[in-house]
Short mmCIF file of C-alpha atoms in Angstrom, two decimals:
data_model
loop_
_atom_site.label_atom_id
_atom_site.label_comp_id
_atom_site.label_asym_id
_atom_site.label_seq_id
_atom_site.Cartn_x
_atom_site.Cartn_y
_atom_site.Cartn_z
CA MET A 1 0.25 0.08 0.19
CA PHE A 2 2.92 2.44 1.40
CA LYS A 3 4.83 1.70 -2.82
CA ASN A 4 1.34 2.19 -4.29
CA PHE A 5 1.19 5.54 -2.70
CA LYS A 6 4.32 6.58 -3.11
CA MET A 7 3.67 6.15 -6.54
CA SER A 8 0.35 7.90 -7.07
CA LYS A 9 2.22 11.29 -5.67
CA ARG A 10 4.45 10.90 -8.20
CA PHE A 11 1.70 10.45 -10.91
CA LEU A 12 0.07 13.03 -9.34
CA ALA A 13 3.40 15.43 -8.74
CA SER A 14 3.61 14.97 -12.81
CA SER A 15 0.34 16.20 -13.65
CA LEU A 16 0.66 19.11 -11.07
CA CYS A 17 3.31 19.73 -13.44
CA LEU A 18 1.38 20.01 -16.62
CA VAL A 19 -1.25 21.87 -15.20
CA MET A 20 1.45 23.97 -14.48
CA ALA A 21 3.00 24.54 -17.90
CA LEU A 22 -0.83 24.81 -19.23
CA SER A 23 -1.83 27.49 -16.23
CA LEU A 24 1.31 29.54 -17.13
CA ALA A 25 0.46 29.55 -20.61
CA THR A 26 -2.86 30.63 -20.73
CA GLY A 27 -2.38 33.24 -18.06
CA ALA A 28 -3.99 31.06 -15.25
CA VAL A 29 -3.06 30.48 -11.75
CA LEU A 30 -2.93 27.32 -9.90
CA ASP A 31 -2.55 27.10 -6.67
CA SER A 32 -1.30 23.83 -5.85
CA ARG A 33 -1.54 23.94 -1.49
CA PRO A 34 -3.90 21.26 0.31
CA ALA A 35 -7.31 22.09 0.34
CA SER A 36 -7.35 22.36 4.06
CA VAL A 37 -4.62 25.12 4.25
CA VAL A 38 -5.91 26.70 1.41
CA ALA A 39 -9.30 27.18 3.34
CA ALA A 40 -7.95 28.03 6.39
CA GLN A 41 -5.87 31.46 4.23
CA PRO A 42 -7.70 34.60 4.11
CA ALA A 43 -8.69 35.91 1.00
CA ALA A 44 -5.34 38.41 -0.13
CA THR A 45 -7.40 41.14 -2.26
CA SER A 46 -4.83 43.84 -0.67
CA LYS A 47 -1.67 43.26 1.64
CA ALA A 48 -3.06 46.56 3.49
CA GLU A 49 -6.36 45.28 4.00
CA VAL A 50 -4.90 41.35 4.70
CA THR A 51 -2.64 43.61 7.54
CA GLU A 52 -6.05 44.55 9.20
CA LYS A 53 -7.17 41.43 10.02
CA THR A 54 -6.22 40.66 13.67
CA PRO A 55 -6.39 36.83 14.93
CA LYS A 56 -8.50 35.71 17.17
CA TYR A 57 -6.72 31.98 17.71
CA ILE A 58 -3.22 31.57 17.62
CA PHE A 59 -0.68 28.93 16.89
CA MET A 60 3.50 29.07 18.05
CA PHE A 61 4.91 26.09 16.90
CA ILE A 62 8.57 25.70 18.41
CA GLY A 63 10.65 22.79 16.88
CA ASP A 64 13.44 23.07 19.32
CA GLY A 65 16.61 22.96 17.42
CA MET A 66 15.25 22.15 14.05
CA ALA A 67 16.58 24.45 11.06
CA ALA A 68 16.01 24.24 7.11
CA VAL A 69 18.11 21.19 7.43
CA GLN A 70 16.34 19.63 10.05
CA VAL A 71 13.16 20.06 7.81
CA ASN A 72 14.80 18.59 4.60
CA SER A 73 16.34 15.58 6.69
CA ALA A 74 12.70 14.87 7.01
CA GLN A 75 11.41 15.79 3.58
CA ILE A 76 13.90 13.33 1.92
CA TYR A 77 13.10 10.76 3.90
CA GLY A 78 9.68 10.68 3.15
CA GLY A 79 10.21 10.96 0.12
CA THR A 80 12.26 8.96 -3.09
CA ASN A 81 15.85 8.04 -2.46
CA LYS A 82 16.58 6.17 -6.10
CA HIS A 83 19.10 7.51 -8.24
CA ASN A 84 17.04 9.30 -11.22
CA GLN A 85 13.71 9.28 -8.76
CA MET A 86 15.18 12.03 -6.95
CA ALA A 87 11.98 13.45 -4.87
CA LEU A 88 11.27 15.20 -1.32
CA ASP A 89 7.50 14.49 0.15
CA LYS A 90 6.54 18.17 1.52
CA MET A 91 5.32 19.18 5.14
CA ASN A 92 2.50 20.47 5.47
CA PHE A 93 3.63 23.95 6.49
CA GLN A 94 5.74 24.50 3.73
CA ASP A 95 2.84 25.04 1.94
CA PHE A 96 2.21 28.19 4.03
CA GLU A 97 2.29 31.65 2.04
CA ALA A 98 4.38 33.35 4.22
CA VAL A 99 8.31 32.43 4.55
CA GLY A 100 10.79 34.19 7.00
CA TYR A 101 14.08 33.44 7.87
CA GLN A 102 15.09 34.52 11.50
CA THR A 103 18.97 34.56 13.29
CA THR A 104 19.30 33.35 16.29
CA GLN A 105 22.44 35.28 18.41
CA ASP A 106 21.84 36.59 21.58
CA ALA A 107 23.55 38.26 24.02
CA THR A 108 25.97 36.30 24.53
CA SER A 109 26.85 33.79 21.76
CA PHE A 110 26.61 33.46 17.99
CA ALA A 111 25.85 29.68 18.96
CA PRO A 112 22.82 30.21 21.75
CA ASP A 113 20.87 28.68 23.97
CA SER A 114 16.76 27.35 24.26
CA ALA A 115 16.59 29.96 27.26
CA SER A 116 17.54 33.37 25.62
CA THR A 117 16.49 32.19 21.89
CA ALA A 118 12.92 31.61 23.45
CA THR A 119 13.66 34.24 25.60
CA SER A 120 13.96 36.82 21.72
CA LEU A 121 10.56 34.85 20.82
CA SER A 122 8.19 35.49 23.64
CA SER A 123 9.39 38.88 24.42
CA GLY A 124 11.33 40.66 21.96
CA PHE A 125 14.61 41.21 23.44
CA LYS A 126 18.11 39.30 23.69
CA THR A 127 19.43 38.05 26.42
CA TRP A 128 22.06 35.66 27.87
CA SER A 129 22.23 32.54 27.48
CA GLY A 130 20.92 30.26 30.49
CA THR A 131 18.51 32.99 31.35
CA ILE A 132 14.39 33.28 30.47
CA GLY A 133 12.50 36.58 30.39
CA LEU A 134 14.83 38.83 31.75
CA LYS A 135 16.81 41.72 30.18
CA PRO A 136 20.64 42.17 30.95
CA VAL A 137 20.35 45.53 32.77
CA GLY A 138 20.21 46.40 36.40
CA SER A 139 22.42 44.10 37.39
CA LYS A 140 24.86 44.33 40.42
CA SER A 141 27.23 42.51 38.55
CA GLY A 142 27.92 43.71 35.18
CA ASN A 143 25.56 43.13 33.36
CA LYS A 144 24.55 39.32 33.77
CA PRO A 145 20.58 39.36 34.17
CA GLU A 146 18.81 39.90 37.63
CA ASN A 147 15.36 39.43 38.75
CA VAL A 148 15.04 43.27 39.67
CA GLU A 149 12.66 45.78 39.04
CA GLY A 150 13.02 47.30 35.55
CA THR A 151 14.11 43.54 33.72
CA ILE A 152 11.13 41.88 33.53
CA PRO A 153 8.33 42.84 30.62
CA LYS A 154 5.94 40.22 29.90
CA THR A 155 5.91 38.03 27.45
CA ILE A 156 3.28 37.62 24.51
CA ALA A 157 1.39 35.58 26.34
CA GLU A 158 1.73 36.87 29.30
CA ARG A 159 0.31 40.09 27.68
CA LEU A 160 -2.51 38.64 24.97
CA LYS A 161 -3.82 37.10 28.71
CA ALA A 162 -3.88 40.49 30.44
CA GLU A 163 -5.27 42.67 27.88
CA LYS A 164 -7.08 40.63 25.20
CA GLY A 165 -8.85 38.43 27.63
CA MET A 166 -7.17 35.67 25.59
CA LYS A 167 -7.32 32.14 26.68
CA ILE A 168 -3.06 30.83 26.88
CA GLY A 169 -2.32 26.97 26.56
CA ILE A 170 1.98 25.74 26.91
CA ILE A 171 2.53 22.39 25.69
CA SER A 172 6.27 21.04 24.70
CA THR A 173 6.78 17.16 24.53
CA VAL A 174 9.73 17.66 27.24
CA THR A 175 9.24 18.92 30.36
CA ILE A 176 6.94 21.81 31.37
CA ASN A 177 8.78 23.98 32.76
CA HIS A 178 12.19 23.57 30.35
CA ALA A 179 13.26 26.46 28.84
CA THR A 180 10.87 27.16 25.49
CA PRO A 181 8.19 26.37 27.57
CA ALA A 182 9.44 28.47 30.60
CA ALA A 183 10.02 31.61 28.19
CA TYR A 184 5.83 32.16 27.96
CA TYR A 185 5.43 32.26 31.55
CA ALA A 186 8.93 32.38 33.72
CA HIS A 187 11.59 35.19 34.55
CA VAL A 188 14.65 33.43 36.06
CA ALA A 189 18.15 34.78 36.21
CA SER A 190 19.56 30.40 35.07
CA ARG A 191 17.01 27.85 33.20
CA ASN A 192 18.13 25.58 35.89
CA ASP A 193 16.36 27.03 39.00
CA TYR A 194 13.15 24.28 37.97
CA TYR A 195 11.64 24.63 41.17
CA ASP A 196 10.98 28.45 40.96
CA ILE A 197 10.16 28.34 37.46
CA ALA A 198 7.42 25.59 38.54
CA LEU A 199 5.69 28.12 40.84
CA GLN A 200 5.41 30.75 38.66
CA MET A 201 3.87 28.75 36.18
CA ALA A 202 1.40 27.95 38.75
CA ASN A 203 1.23 31.38 39.18
CA SER A 204 0.79 32.29 35.67
CA GLY A 205 -2.89 32.11 35.87
CA PHE A 206 -2.41 30.45 32.29
CA ASP A 207 -5.31 28.06 30.95
CA PHE A 208 -3.58 24.64 29.60
CA PHE A 209 -0.46 23.06 30.21
CA GLY A 210 0.17 19.26 28.56
CA GLY A 211 2.46 17.26 27.68
CA GLY A 212 6.01 16.58 29.81
CA THR A 213 5.73 16.30 33.21
CA ILE A 214 7.45 19.15 36.08
CA SER A 215 11.27 19.32 36.44
CA GLN A 216 12.15 18.84 40.13
CA PRO A 217 8.99 19.05 41.56
CA THR A 218 9.96 19.09 45.50
CA GLY A 219 13.44 21.09 44.51
CA LYS A 220 17.02 20.18 43.91
CA ASP A 221 17.58 18.76 47.62
CA LYS A 222 13.55 17.27 47.25
CA ASP A 223 12.84 19.15 50.01
CA GLN A 224 9.76 21.58 48.87
CA LYS A 225 6.67 21.38 49.19
CA ASP A 226 5.56 19.33 46.13
CA ALA A 227 4.86 22.17 42.87
CA TYR A 228 1.93 19.61 41.76
CA ASP A 229 0.19 20.42 45.17
CA VAL A 230 1.07 24.33 44.40
CA MET A 231 -0.65 23.65 41.11
CA LYS A 232 -3.95 22.39 42.49
CA GLU A 233 -4.49 25.28 45.08
CA LYS A 234 -4.07 27.59 42.31
CA GLY A 235 -7.11 26.43 40.69
CA TYR A 236 -5.59 23.41 38.60
CA LYS A 237 -6.69 20.07 37.29
CA ILE A 238 -3.92 17.53 37.18
CA ALA A 239 -5.31 15.03 34.46
CA LYS A 240 -2.25 12.46 34.23
CA THR A 241 -4.40 9.13 32.86
CA LYS A 242 -5.20 9.12 29.46
CA GLU A 243 -8.76 9.19 30.37
CA ASP A 244 -8.75 12.07 32.00
CA ILE A 245 -6.81 14.13 29.36
CA LEU A 246 -9.26 12.52 26.63
CA ALA A 247 -12.20 13.94 28.70
CA LEU A 248 -10.48 17.50 29.61
CA ASN A 249 -12.72 20.12 27.50
CA SER A 250 -13.83 23.53 27.79
CA GLN A 251 -16.22 23.33 30.79
CA SER A 252 -12.77 21.57 32.84
CA GLY A 253 -11.42 25.44 33.69
CA LYS A 254 -7.64 25.43 34.28
CA ALA A 255 -5.93 22.53 33.67
CA TYR A 256 -3.10 20.79 33.49
CA ALA A 257 -2.39 17.33 31.02
CA VAL A 258 0.80 15.47 32.11
CA THR A 259 1.70 12.92 30.04
CA PRO A 260 1.05 9.30 31.38
CA VAL A 261 4.21 7.72 29.65
CA THR A 262 7.69 9.41 29.88
CA GLN A 263 10.99 8.45 28.59
CA ASP A 264 14.24 10.17 29.63
CA SER A 265 14.08 12.60 32.41
CA GLY A 266 10.18 13.32 32.39
CA ALA A 267 9.41 13.90 28.89
CA MET A 268 7.16 12.39 26.19
CA PRO A 269 8.48 9.17 24.73
CA TYR A 270 10.90 10.30 21.21
CA ALA A 271 8.03 9.29 18.64
CA ILE A 272 9.97 6.81 16.97
CA ASP A 273 9.85 4.57 20.38
CA ASN A 274 5.62 5.57 20.88
CA LYS A 275 3.91 2.94 21.21
CA ASP A 276 0.18 1.88 19.75
CA GLY A 277 -2.08 3.86 22.21
CA ASP A 278 0.81 6.35 23.40
CA LEU A 279 -0.51 10.37 23.09
CA THR A 280 1.41 12.30 20.69
CA LEU A 281 2.41 16.19 19.98
CA ALA A 282 -0.97 16.16 17.95
CA ASP A 283 -2.98 14.34 20.61
CA PHE A 284 -2.29 17.36 23.11
CA VAL A 285 -2.93 20.46 20.69
CA LYS A 286 -6.26 18.62 19.73
CA LYS A 287 -6.73 18.38 23.55
CA GLY A 288 -5.39 22.02 24.42
CA ILE A 289 -8.30 23.27 21.92
CA ASP A 290 -11.12 21.91 23.65
CA VAL A 291 -9.84 23.48 26.84
CA LEU A 292 -9.19 26.96 25.29
CA ASP A 293 -11.85 26.53 23.33
CA ASN A 294 -13.89 30.37 23.67
CA ASP A 295 -15.38 33.70 22.67
CA LYS A 296 -12.18 35.91 23.64
CA GLY A 297 -9.78 33.84 21.56
CA PHE A 298 -6.91 31.88 22.47
CA PHE A 299 -2.69 31.58 22.03
CA MET A 300 -1.00 28.68 22.02
CA MET A 301 2.10 28.09 22.05
CA ALA A 302 3.09 23.45 21.23
CA GLU A 303 6.94 22.95 21.45
CA SER A 304 8.58 19.97 20.05
CA GLY A 305 11.32 19.58 22.21
CA LYS A 306 13.15 16.37 21.70
CA ILE A 307 13.98 17.06 18.35
CA ASP A 308 16.50 19.60 19.87
CA TRP A 309 17.44 15.88 22.19
CA ALA A 310 18.39 13.78 19.58
CA GLY A 311 20.17 16.63 17.90
CA HIS A 312 22.46 16.92 21.09
CA ALA A 313 22.82 13.17 20.49
CA ASN A 314 22.90 12.66 16.94
CA ASP A 315 20.72 10.83 16.01
CA ALA A 316 19.30 11.30 12.75
CA LYS A 317 16.55 8.92 12.92
CA ALA A 318 14.80 9.67 16.55
CA ASN A 319 15.26 13.78 15.39
CA ILE A 320 13.03 12.89 12.11
CA GLY A 321 10.72 10.89 13.85
CA ASP A 322 10.26 14.06 16.10
CA VAL A 323 9.91 16.18 12.92
CA ILE A 324 6.98 14.78 11.16
CA ALA A 325 5.69 14.24 14.60
CA PHE A 326 5.36 17.36 14.73
CA GLU A 327 3.88 18.29 11.58
CA GLU A 328 0.91 15.72 12.75
CA ALA A 329 0.37 18.19 15.17
CA ILE A 330 0.50 21.56 13.18
CA GLN A 331 -2.12 19.52 11.00
CA VAL A 332 -4.21 20.23 14.30
CA ALA A 333 -4.45 23.69 13.39
CA ILE A 334 -4.36 23.63 10.22
CA ASP A 335 -7.67 21.70 10.49
CA PHE A 336 -8.90 24.21 12.95
CA ALA A 337 -8.09 26.72 10.75
CA ALA A 338 -10.18 25.61 7.75
CA LYS A 339 -12.99 26.07 10.40
CA HIS A 340 -12.10 30.03 11.59
CA PRO A 341 -10.02 30.58 8.44
CA GLU A 342 -10.51 34.76 8.59
CA GLU A 343 -9.11 34.55 12.64
CA THR A 344 -6.34 31.90 12.25
CA LEU A 345 -3.41 32.50 12.67
CA ILE A 346 -0.19 29.97 13.05
CA ILE A 347 3.36 30.34 12.78
CA VAL A 348 5.76 27.58 13.06
CA THR A 349 9.74 28.29 14.19
CA GLY A 350 12.80 26.42 15.45
CA ASP A 351 14.61 28.45 18.16
CA HIS A 352 18.06 27.47 17.13
CA GLU A 353 19.50 24.68 14.75
CA THR A 354 21.07 21.74 17.48
CA GLY A 355 24.20 19.73 16.09
CA GLY A 356 25.41 20.86 13.45
CA MET A 357 23.34 18.58 11.22
CA THR A 358 24.74 18.35 7.73
CA ILE A 359 22.96 16.33 4.52
CA GLY A 360 26.23 15.05 3.15
CA GLN A 361 28.87 14.18 4.82
CA ALA A 362 33.05 13.30 3.73
CA THR A 363 32.81 9.29 3.57
CA THR A 364 29.98 9.13 1.19
CA GLY A 365 30.78 12.59 -0.98
CA TYR A 366 27.69 13.27 -3.14
CA ASP A 367 25.74 9.98 -2.03
CA THR A 368 23.10 10.00 0.62
CA ALA A 369 21.31 6.78 1.19
CA PHE A 370 18.10 7.87 3.74
CA HIS A 371 16.62 4.76 3.25
CA ILE A 372 19.15 3.32 5.53
CA LEU A 373 17.87 4.30 8.31
CA GLU A 374 14.45 2.35 7.98
CA SER A 375 16.82 0.16 9.83
CA GLN A 376 16.65 1.65 12.92
CA LYS A 377 14.01 0.20 15.24
CA ILE A 378 14.66 2.62 18.51
CA SER A 379 16.12 5.88 19.70
CA TYR A 380 19.60 6.20 21.29
CA VAL A 381 17.85 6.92 24.37
CA ALA A 382 16.12 3.20 24.45
CA PHE A 383 19.28 1.00 23.24
CA ASP A 384 20.78 2.65 26.34
CA ALA A 385 18.41 1.55 28.63
CA LEU A 386 18.67 -1.56 26.39
CA ILE A 387 22.64 -2.27 27.06
CA ASN A 388 22.57 -0.73 29.90
CA LYS A 389 20.46 -3.91 31.31
CA MET A 390 22.08 -6.20 29.01
CA LYS A 391 25.76 -4.88 31.15
CA ALA A 392 23.54 -4.88 34.69
CA ASP A 393 22.53 -8.44 33.72
CA ASN A 394 25.71 -9.65 32.43
CA PRO A 395 29.22 -7.54 33.28
CA SER A 396 31.20 -9.67 31.88
CA LEU A 397 29.07 -9.40 28.79
CA LYS A 398 31.12 -9.54 25.20
CA PHE A 399 30.82 -7.56 22.03
CA ASP A 400 29.95 -10.56 20.07
CA ASP A 401 26.86 -11.09 23.08
CA VAL A 402 26.12 -7.21 21.84
CA MET A 403 26.54 -7.57 18.38
CA PRO A 404 22.83 -9.06 17.41
CA VAL A 405 21.16 -6.32 19.48
CA ILE A 406 22.93 -4.75 16.66
CA THR A 407 22.11 -6.01 14.22
CA GLU A 408 18.05 -6.01 15.27
CA ASN A 409 17.86 -2.57 16.41
CA PHE A 410 19.66 -0.75 13.45
CA GLY A 411 20.45 -3.16 10.99
CA LEU A 412 24.24 -3.17 10.84
CA VAL A 413 26.07 -6.53 10.85
CA ASN A 414 29.44 -7.75 10.74
CA LYS A 415 29.95 -9.74 8.07
CA THR A 416 30.26 -9.92 4.26
CA LYS A 417 27.18 -10.59 2.33
CA ASN A 418 27.46 -9.31 -1.23
CA ASP A 419 23.55 -9.20 -1.58
CA ILE A 420 23.90 -6.99 1.67
CA SER A 421 24.28 -3.76 -1.29
CA ARG A 422 21.55 -2.74 -3.34
CA PRO A 423 22.46 -2.37 -7.62
CA GLY A 424 24.70 0.45 -7.90
CA GLU A 425 25.05 1.27 -4.40
CA PRO A 426 28.28 1.82 -3.26
CA SER A 427 29.46 -0.52 -0.50
CA TYR A 428 30.11 2.04 1.68
CA MET A 429 26.78 2.77 1.89
CA THR A 430 25.22 -0.86 2.85
CA LEU A 431 24.42 -1.98 6.49
CA GLU A 432 27.78 -4.02 6.03
CA LEU A 433 30.18 -2.62 8.62
CA SER A 434 33.73 -2.13 7.57
CA ASP A 435 36.94 -3.19 8.88
CA ARG A 436 37.07 0.65 10.30
CA GLU A 437 33.90 1.20 11.66
CA VAL A 438 34.11 -2.21 13.25
CA ALA A 439 37.07 -1.16 15.32
CA LYS A 440 34.76 2.37 16.07
CA LEU A 441 32.23 0.00 17.65
CA LYS A 442 34.88 -2.59 19.27
CA LYS A 443 36.68 0.58 20.65
CA ALA A 444 32.68 2.21 22.08
CA PHE A 445 31.55 -0.99 23.58
CA MET A 446 35.18 -1.11 25.82
CA GLU A 447 34.51 2.86 26.60
CA THR A 448 30.14 1.64 27.88
CA MET A 449 31.55 -1.10 30.04
CA LYS A 450 33.84 1.05 31.43
CA ASP A 451 31.92 1.76 35.22
CA LYS A 452 32.90 5.08 34.50
CA PRO A 453 34.29 6.30 30.59
CA THR A 454 37.97 7.82 30.66
CA ASP A 455 37.53 10.87 30.86
CA SER A 456 40.20 11.95 28.29
CA GLU A 457 39.54 14.95 25.01
CA GLU A 458 39.59 12.84 22.52
CA ASN A 459 35.97 10.87 24.22
CA ASP A 460 34.73 14.38 24.88
CA LEU A 461 34.66 14.92 20.60
CA LEU A 462 33.82 11.36 20.03
CA TYR A 463 31.20 10.86 22.58
CA GLY A 464 30.06 14.23 23.66
CA GLY A 465 29.29 12.78 27.48
CA TYR A 466 26.84 9.99 25.93
CA ASN A 467 26.85 6.75 26.24
CA PRO A 468 29.59 5.35 23.93
CA LEU A 469 28.51 2.56 21.85
CA SER A 470 24.93 4.54 20.91
CA VAL A 471 26.19 7.38 19.44
CA THR A 472 28.88 5.70 17.95
CA LEU A 473 25.98 3.34 16.16
CA THR A 474 23.92 6.54 14.98
CA HIS A 475 26.79 8.02 14.05
CA ILE A 476 27.94 5.14 12.09
CA LEU A 477 24.47 4.72 10.56
CA ASN A 478 23.85 8.22 9.52
CA ASN A 479 27.03 8.27 7.75
CA LYS A 480 26.34 5.62 6.03
CA ALA A 481 23.05 7.27 4.82
CA GLY A 482 25.10 10.66 3.94
CA ILE A 483 24.30 12.44 7.38
CA GLY A 484 26.74 14.49 8.73
CA TRP A 485 27.71 15.89 13.31
CA THR A 486 29.63 19.27 13.86
CA SER A 487 28.74 19.38 17.52
CA TYR A 488 26.89 18.41 20.02
CA SER A 489 25.56 21.38 20.91
CA HIS A 490 23.45 24.05 19.25
CA THR A 491 25.03 26.18 15.73
CA GLY A 492 24.17 29.70 15.12
CA VAL A 493 22.69 28.86 11.67
CA PRO A 494 19.00 30.85 11.32
CA VAL A 495 16.31 29.24 11.15
CA PRO A 496 13.38 29.26 8.60
CA VAL A 497 9.66 30.71 9.76
CA TYR A 498 6.23 29.57 8.26
CA ALA A 499 3.40 31.17 8.78
CA THR A 500 -0.12 31.10 7.11
CA GLY A 501 -3.46 33.14 8.74
CA ALA A 502 -4.69 36.45 9.73
CA SER A 503 -1.67 38.99 9.52
CA ALA A 504 0.98 36.06 8.14
CA GLU A 505 2.31 38.32 5.59
CA LEU A 506 4.14 40.17 8.17
CA PHE A 507 6.28 36.96 9.17
CA ASN A 508 7.76 37.36 5.61
CA GLY A 509 11.44 38.33 5.53
CA ALA A 510 14.80 38.17 6.51
CA TYR A 511 15.27 39.45 10.35
CA GLU A 512 16.20 38.33 14.12
CA ASN A 513 14.29 36.38 16.17
CA THR A 514 12.74 39.54 18.75
CA ALA A 515 10.94 40.85 15.49
CA VAL A 516 8.68 37.56 16.04
CA TYR A 517 7.65 39.31 19.05
CA ASP A 518 7.18 42.29 17.33
CA LYS A 519 5.38 41.52 14.64
CA LEU A 520 2.74 39.59 17.32
CA VAL A 521 1.97 42.91 18.92
CA LYS A 522 1.85 44.07 15.80
CA ALA A 523 -0.63 41.17 14.96
CA THR A 524 -2.78 41.55 17.84
CA ASN A 525 -3.11 45.24 18.11
CA LEU A 526 -0.84 45.34 21.62
CA ASN A 527 0.17 48.61 21.89
#
């Protein structure tokens, strides 16, 4: 069925090219966007007229760590990778009528962090890396931000709540007091002040929180009042089961829907690791709409936070899986906009790029083979758990004991098989491991088996603090696919902005990330 669907897509694409040529020849105008997107867009009779339309419903989607290369990688993975048939899949937000380009540097670096970049998006100013919602002024220690009078401007969400009476929703696949979601309701000098952020979350008065758990709910030393209890005292209904979450609606009052299934530090699982029936980011966006929908409208920020986490770990398959799940969540907003085409604004962007992901790298030259990624069945986190259990069960574990598990979950094989490669495909782009790759895996396995990996500059560069075997496996598989990485941290490359609906045209052009806030202020007619 999947192959037939792909063939149908290629036939449709060919047909559209013919129709486009005929349209150009006759002077007709062809709109090739999906009907659901077109229906969500206002009729653009003139720029002035469109600009005057004030959105009542605003969706702000942030792919943490998502720049153009992450989007393009998902397109390639979902497209056709065969010679003479190369074709990209299309992400739904790439059909939006407005496309911008934002630079991401903060007050301290051109390779910024999520706290400062999310602050720029939510509040319209540059601040220090690691700081949330505070301007770098008024400090006794130089320009370092402090929580003092004059440094705490209101976020776009706080302003829309106070000045327009809109309901506010904050959603994230990672912990809800992590840097990006926190930038819409908190003001702290350090993003690591998780308990303080959680208390500000409880005091925000926002109407819906959804997704990940609260990090450090009883403080760093586990000696503070439980933040979940504080939330309840502030009038929030805490829904922690799938049934309770799905039962939430506009009559539920203020609510916090907490993912029933968690992975690594209280976040939602990677899309690649989801089991049937697990709630997804799309489910939380749907539920957010149910809770927030009202006569005065709403503002919803939904973050796909584990695009970033997969980028840090250099796991391309997990990264791509979460970009695709992000697209599915955006489709929920597009479907909503189709019912409210004159009143809805949808914005999709990233806060920065993570990992220095590239399409093309040294060993594969001008070749790509993204189909190789299909062999990876679980994320690096799930594989970490698998190997850690094997290590605990058998402290004398040997590399040969682990190799079948590697083959099962990554498809890589440690033996020569002439039938592994595809016709016309370079040998280095098959699932067969070379002697060099086997040597790298054995070295990483030896480091993984140690109680504490060797502390050295070489290991820092090779493994970036991650499980040596897991990150080496993803590197080898990624390289065979034609994907490279330059960092375990963030990079300074610009990220795209996509917008559709009321006042979407404001988001065209090239600008700094702070302008995203300014454009929202203009779109919503805030003073």
